[in-house]
Tab-separated table of C-alpha atoms in Angstrom:
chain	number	residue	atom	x	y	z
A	1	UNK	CA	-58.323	-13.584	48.096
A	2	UNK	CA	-61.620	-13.001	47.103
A	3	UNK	CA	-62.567	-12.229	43.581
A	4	UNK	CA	-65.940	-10.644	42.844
A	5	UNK	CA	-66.739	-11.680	39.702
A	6	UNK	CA	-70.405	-10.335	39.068
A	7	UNK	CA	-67.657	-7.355	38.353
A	8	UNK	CA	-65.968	-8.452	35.482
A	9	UNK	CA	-65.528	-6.615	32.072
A	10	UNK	CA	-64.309	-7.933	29.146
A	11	UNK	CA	-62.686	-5.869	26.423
A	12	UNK	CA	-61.857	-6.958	22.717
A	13	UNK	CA	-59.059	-5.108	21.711
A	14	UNK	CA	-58.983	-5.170	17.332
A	15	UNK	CA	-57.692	-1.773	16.897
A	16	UNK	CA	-56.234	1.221	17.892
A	17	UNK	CA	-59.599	2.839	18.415
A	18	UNK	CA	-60.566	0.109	21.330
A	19	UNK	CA	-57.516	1.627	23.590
A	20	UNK	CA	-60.362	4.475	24.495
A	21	UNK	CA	-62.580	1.471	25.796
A	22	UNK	CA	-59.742	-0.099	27.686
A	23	UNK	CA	-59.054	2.703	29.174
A	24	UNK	CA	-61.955	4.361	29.782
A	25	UNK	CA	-62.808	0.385	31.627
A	26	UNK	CA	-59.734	0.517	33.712
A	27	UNK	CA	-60.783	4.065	34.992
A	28	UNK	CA	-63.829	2.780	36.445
A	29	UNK	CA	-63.039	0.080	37.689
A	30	UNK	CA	-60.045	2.321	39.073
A	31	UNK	CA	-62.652	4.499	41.174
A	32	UNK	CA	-64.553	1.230	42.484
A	33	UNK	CA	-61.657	0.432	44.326
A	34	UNK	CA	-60.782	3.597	45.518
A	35	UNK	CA	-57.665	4.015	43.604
A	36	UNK	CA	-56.168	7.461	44.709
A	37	UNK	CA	-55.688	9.436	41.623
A	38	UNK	CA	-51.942	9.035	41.241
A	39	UNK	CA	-52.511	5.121	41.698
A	40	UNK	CA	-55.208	5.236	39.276
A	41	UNK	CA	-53.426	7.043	36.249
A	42	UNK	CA	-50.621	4.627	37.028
A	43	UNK	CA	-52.692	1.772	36.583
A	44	UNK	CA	-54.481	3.268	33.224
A	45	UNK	CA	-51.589	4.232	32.130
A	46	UNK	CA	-49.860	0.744	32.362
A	47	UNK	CA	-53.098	-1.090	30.594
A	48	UNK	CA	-52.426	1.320	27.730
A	49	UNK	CA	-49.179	0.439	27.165
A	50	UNK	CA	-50.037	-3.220	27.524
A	51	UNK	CA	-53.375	-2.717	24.893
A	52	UNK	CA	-51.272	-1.000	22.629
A	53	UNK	CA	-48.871	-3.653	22.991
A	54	UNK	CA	-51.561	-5.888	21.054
A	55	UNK	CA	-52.624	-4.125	18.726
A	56	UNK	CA	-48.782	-3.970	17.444
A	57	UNK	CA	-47.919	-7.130	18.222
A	58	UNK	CA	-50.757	-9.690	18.600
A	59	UNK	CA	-51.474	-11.481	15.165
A	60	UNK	CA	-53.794	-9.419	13.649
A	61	UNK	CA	-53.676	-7.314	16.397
A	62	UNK	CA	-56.163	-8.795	18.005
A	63	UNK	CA	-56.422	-10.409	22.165
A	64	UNK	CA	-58.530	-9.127	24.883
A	65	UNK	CA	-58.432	-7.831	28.476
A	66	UNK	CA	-60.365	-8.865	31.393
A	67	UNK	CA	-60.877	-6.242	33.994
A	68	UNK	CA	-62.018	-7.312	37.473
A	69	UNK	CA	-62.821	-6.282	40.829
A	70	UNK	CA	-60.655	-8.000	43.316
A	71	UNK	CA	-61.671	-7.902	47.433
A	72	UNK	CA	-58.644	-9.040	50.179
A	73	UNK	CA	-59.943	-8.178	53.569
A	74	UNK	CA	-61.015	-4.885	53.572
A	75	UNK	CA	-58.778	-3.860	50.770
A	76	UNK	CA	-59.883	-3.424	47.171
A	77	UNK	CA	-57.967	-3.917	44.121
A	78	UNK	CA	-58.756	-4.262	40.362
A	79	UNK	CA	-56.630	-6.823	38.314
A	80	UNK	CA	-56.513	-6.712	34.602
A	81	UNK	CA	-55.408	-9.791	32.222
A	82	UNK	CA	-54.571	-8.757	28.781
A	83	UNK	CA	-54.558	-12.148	26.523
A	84	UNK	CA	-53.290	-12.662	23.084
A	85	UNK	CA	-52.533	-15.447	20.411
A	86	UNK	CA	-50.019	-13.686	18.715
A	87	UNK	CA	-46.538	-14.866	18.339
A	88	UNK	CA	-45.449	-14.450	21.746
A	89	UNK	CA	-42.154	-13.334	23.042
A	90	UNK	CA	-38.952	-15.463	22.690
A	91	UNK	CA	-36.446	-13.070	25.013
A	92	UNK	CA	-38.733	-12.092	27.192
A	93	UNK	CA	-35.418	-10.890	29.439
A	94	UNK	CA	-34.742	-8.280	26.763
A	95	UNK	CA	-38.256	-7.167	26.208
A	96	UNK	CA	-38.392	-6.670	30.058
A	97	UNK	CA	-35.442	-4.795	29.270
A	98	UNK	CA	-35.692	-0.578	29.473
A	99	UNK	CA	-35.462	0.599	25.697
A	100	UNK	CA	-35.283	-2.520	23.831
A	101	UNK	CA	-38.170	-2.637	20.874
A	102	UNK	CA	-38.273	-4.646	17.802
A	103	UNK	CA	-41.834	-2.528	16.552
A	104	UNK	CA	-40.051	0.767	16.629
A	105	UNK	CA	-41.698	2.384	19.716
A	106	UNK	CA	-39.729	3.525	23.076
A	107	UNK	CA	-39.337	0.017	24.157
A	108	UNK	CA	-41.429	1.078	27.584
A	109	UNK	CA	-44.252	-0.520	27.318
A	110	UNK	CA	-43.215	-3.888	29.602
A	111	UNK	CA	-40.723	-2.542	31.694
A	112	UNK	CA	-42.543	0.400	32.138
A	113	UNK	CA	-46.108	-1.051	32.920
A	114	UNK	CA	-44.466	-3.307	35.375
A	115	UNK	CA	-42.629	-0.406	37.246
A	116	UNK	CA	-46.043	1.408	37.499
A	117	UNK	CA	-48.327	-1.255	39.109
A	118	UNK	CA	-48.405	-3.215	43.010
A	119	UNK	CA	-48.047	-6.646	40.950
A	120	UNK	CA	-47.067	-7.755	37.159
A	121	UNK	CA	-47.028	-11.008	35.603
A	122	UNK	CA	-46.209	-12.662	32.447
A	123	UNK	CA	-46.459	-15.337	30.683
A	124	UNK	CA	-45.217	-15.857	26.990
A	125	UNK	CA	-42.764	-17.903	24.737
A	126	UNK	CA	-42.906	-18.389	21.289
A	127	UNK	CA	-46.122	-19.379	19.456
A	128	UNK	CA	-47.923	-19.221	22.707
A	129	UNK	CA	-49.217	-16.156	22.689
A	130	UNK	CA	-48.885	-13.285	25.957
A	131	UNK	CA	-50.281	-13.130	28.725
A	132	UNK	CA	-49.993	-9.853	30.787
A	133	UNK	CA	-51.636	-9.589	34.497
A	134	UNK	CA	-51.549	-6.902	36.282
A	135	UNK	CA	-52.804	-6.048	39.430
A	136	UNK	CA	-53.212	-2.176	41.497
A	137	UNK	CA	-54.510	-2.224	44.916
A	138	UNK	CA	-56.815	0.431	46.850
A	139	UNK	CA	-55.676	1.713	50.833
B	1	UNK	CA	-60.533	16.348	13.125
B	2	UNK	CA	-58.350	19.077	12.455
B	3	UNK	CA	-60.980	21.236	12.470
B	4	UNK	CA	-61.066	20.742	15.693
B	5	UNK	CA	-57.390	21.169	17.067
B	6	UNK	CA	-58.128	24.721	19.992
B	7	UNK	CA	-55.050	26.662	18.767
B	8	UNK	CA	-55.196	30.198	19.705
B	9	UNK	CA	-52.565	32.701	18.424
B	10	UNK	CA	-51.320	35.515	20.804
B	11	UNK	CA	-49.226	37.654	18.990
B	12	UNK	CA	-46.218	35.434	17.038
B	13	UNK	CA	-47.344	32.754	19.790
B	14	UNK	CA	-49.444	29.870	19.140
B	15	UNK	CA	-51.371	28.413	22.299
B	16	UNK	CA	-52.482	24.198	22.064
B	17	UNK	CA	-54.523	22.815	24.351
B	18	UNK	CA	-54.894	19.239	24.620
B	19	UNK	CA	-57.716	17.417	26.357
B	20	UNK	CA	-59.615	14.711	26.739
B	21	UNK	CA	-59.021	10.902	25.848
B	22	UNK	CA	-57.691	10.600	22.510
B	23	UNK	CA	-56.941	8.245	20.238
B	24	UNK	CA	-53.631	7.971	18.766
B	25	UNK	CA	-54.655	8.769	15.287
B	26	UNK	CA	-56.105	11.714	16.517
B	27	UNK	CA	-52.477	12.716	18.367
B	28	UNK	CA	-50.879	12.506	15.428
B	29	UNK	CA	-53.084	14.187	13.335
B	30	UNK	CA	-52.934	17.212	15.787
B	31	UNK	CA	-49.210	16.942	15.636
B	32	UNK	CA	-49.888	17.627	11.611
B	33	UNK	CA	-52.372	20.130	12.078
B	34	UNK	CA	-50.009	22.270	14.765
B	35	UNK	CA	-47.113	21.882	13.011
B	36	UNK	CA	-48.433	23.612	9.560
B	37	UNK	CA	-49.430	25.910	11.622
B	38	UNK	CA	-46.270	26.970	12.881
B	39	UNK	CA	-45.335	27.264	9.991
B	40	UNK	CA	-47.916	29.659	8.517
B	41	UNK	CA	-48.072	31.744	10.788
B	42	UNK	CA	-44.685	31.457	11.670
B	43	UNK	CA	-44.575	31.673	15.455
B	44	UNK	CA	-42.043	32.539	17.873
B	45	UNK	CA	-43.227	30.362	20.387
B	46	UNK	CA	-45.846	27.617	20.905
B	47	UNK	CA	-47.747	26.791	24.502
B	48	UNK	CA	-48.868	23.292	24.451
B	49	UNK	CA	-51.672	23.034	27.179
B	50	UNK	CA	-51.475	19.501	28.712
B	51	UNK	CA	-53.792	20.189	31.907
B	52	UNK	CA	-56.837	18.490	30.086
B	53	UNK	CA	-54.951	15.031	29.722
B	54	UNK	CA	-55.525	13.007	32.989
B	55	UNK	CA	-53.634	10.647	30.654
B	56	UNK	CA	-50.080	10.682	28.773
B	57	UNK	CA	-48.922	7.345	28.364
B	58	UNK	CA	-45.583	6.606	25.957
B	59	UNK	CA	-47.595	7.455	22.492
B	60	UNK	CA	-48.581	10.299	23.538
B	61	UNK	CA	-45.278	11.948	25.132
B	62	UNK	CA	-43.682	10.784	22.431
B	63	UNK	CA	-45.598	12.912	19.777
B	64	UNK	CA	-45.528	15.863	22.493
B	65	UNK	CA	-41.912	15.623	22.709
B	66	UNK	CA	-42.054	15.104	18.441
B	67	UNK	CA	-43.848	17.888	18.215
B	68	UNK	CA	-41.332	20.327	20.061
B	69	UNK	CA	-38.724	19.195	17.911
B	70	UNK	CA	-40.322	19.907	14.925
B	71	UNK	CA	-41.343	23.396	16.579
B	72	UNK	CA	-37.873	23.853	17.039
B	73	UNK	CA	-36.627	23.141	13.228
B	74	UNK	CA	-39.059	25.328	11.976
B	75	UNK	CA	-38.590	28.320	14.575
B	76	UNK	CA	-40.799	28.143	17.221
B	77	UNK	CA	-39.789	27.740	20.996
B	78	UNK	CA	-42.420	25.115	22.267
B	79	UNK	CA	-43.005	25.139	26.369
B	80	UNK	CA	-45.199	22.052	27.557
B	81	UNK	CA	-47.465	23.230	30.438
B	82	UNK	CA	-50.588	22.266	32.963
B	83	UNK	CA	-49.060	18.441	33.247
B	84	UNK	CA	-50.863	16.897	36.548
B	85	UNK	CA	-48.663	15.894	39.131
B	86	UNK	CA	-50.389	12.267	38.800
B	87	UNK	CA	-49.146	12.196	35.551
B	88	UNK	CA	-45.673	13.530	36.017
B	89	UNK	CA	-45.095	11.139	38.433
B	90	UNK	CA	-46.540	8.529	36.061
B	91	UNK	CA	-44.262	9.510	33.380
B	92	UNK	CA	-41.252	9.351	35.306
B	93	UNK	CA	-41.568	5.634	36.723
B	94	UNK	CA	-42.567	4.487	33.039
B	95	UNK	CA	-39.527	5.715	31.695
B	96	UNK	CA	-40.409	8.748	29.661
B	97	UNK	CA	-37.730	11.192	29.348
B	98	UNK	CA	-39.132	14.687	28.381
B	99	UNK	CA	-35.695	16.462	28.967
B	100	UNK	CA	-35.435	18.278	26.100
B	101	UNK	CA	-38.865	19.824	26.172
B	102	UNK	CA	-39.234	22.837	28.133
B	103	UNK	CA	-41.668	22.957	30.940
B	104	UNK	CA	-43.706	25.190	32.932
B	105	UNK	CA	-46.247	24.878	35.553
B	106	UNK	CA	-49.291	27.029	33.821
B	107	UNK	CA	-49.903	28.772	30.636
B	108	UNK	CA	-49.300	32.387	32.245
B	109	UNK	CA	-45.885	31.277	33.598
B	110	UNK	CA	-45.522	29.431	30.008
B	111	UNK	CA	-46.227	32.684	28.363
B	112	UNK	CA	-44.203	34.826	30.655
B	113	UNK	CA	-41.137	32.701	29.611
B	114	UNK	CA	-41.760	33.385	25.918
B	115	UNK	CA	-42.247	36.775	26.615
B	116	UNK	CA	-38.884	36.620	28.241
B	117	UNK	CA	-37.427	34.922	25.613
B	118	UNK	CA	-38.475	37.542	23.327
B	119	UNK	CA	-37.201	40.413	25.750
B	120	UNK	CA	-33.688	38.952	25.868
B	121	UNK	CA	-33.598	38.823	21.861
B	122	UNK	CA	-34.540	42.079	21.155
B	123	UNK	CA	-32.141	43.575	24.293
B	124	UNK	CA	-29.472	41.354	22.587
């Protein structure tokens, strides 16, 4: 796999307000790959769960995403890598888990993120900080 | 912000449209906004236009479906319509249940429900 890095974005995420950035990032990078539309809001959608995820959870609230063009043949793909230092996840089976949620929210956001993308991955224990990748991929 | 919430009122209905990107602050404070004026003006019904949202992730469906219940205490039937099919489908693999917010495909079939609504009342 090929990663074309001269198309890379990175995103501090400090507050709720920076969700709009990540977001509005994701969507064009979305459209460089040729993400159908339904593919697309999937993909948004699933990086705003996961942003939101940091600025609830993250010490401080406070990581960052990296949003980057990917290239496989002639497919096209963008792949996102939300990073924080916060306190990281300790049962990461029950957070994976539909409805479970120790911040008071629906308990979506991992299960639900992971459900809406072509490829997830995590990687988190406690004191370690999260590390969320996920990836959507164009026809 | 509030200022800027499009309500329109038609008749003892109250029409919401939502659109754009927003911030979740903003949600909520439209959610505070609508729901005084619900009260005020004391609607029968509420129309909460969706069809400007290319995005409704689990913040925001959760206020939407917050927002109907509070409609509901205080009175009003609330109908959610204009979701895009991208994000119905969206909503459904994430998890999101909306089933106890009423749905319809546009505001005119949104308003002819309401309308209905109000027929069966007054034939009852």
């Amino acid at each position: 796999m090929t990663v074309s890095t001269d198309n890379a974005h990175l995103v501090t995420i400090g507050a709720e307000s920076d969700l709009l950035r990540v977001r509005t990032t994701l969507r064009a990078e979305s459209q460089v790959a040729g993400l159908g539309l339904t593919s697309a809001t999937k993909f948004i959608t699933a990086g705003s769960e996961l942003a939101r995820n940091i600025v609830r959870y993250a010490l401080h609230g406070q990581g960052e995403v990296l949003i980057e063009a990917l290239e496989e043949g002639s497919r096209k793909g963008v792949r996102a890598t939300f990073t924080d230092a916060g306190p990281g996840i300790a049962d990461l089976d029950a957070a994976m888990t539909d409805n479970f949620t120790t911040g008071g929210g629906l308990g979506l956001g991992l299960p639900g993120s992971r459900r809406l993308v072509d490829e997830f991955s995590i990687d988190t224990g406690p004191g370690r900080g999260t590390t969320v990748v996920i990836t959507q991929w164009g026809r | 912000m509030p200022d800027d919430v499009p309500m329109m009122r038609i008749g003892s209905n109250l029409l919401v449209t939502l659109q754009g990107d927003l911030e979740d602050a903003t949600v909520e404070q439209i959610e505070r906004v609508v729901t005084r004026e619900v009260a005020r003006i004391q609607a029968r019904g509420m129309l909460i236009d969706i069809s400007g949202l290319s995005l409704v992730d689990s913040f925001v469906a959760r206020v939407i479906a917050r927002l109907v219940g509070m409609a509901r205490l205080l009175g009003a039937r609330a109908t959610l319509v204009g979701m895009q099919p991208a994000v119905a489908l969206t909503l459904v693999e994430l998890g999101v249940s909306m089933k106890h917010v009423h749905t319809a495909l546009n505001a005119e079939q949104g308003l002819a429900r309401l309308q209905g609504l109000r027929d069966d009342r007054l034939d009852g």
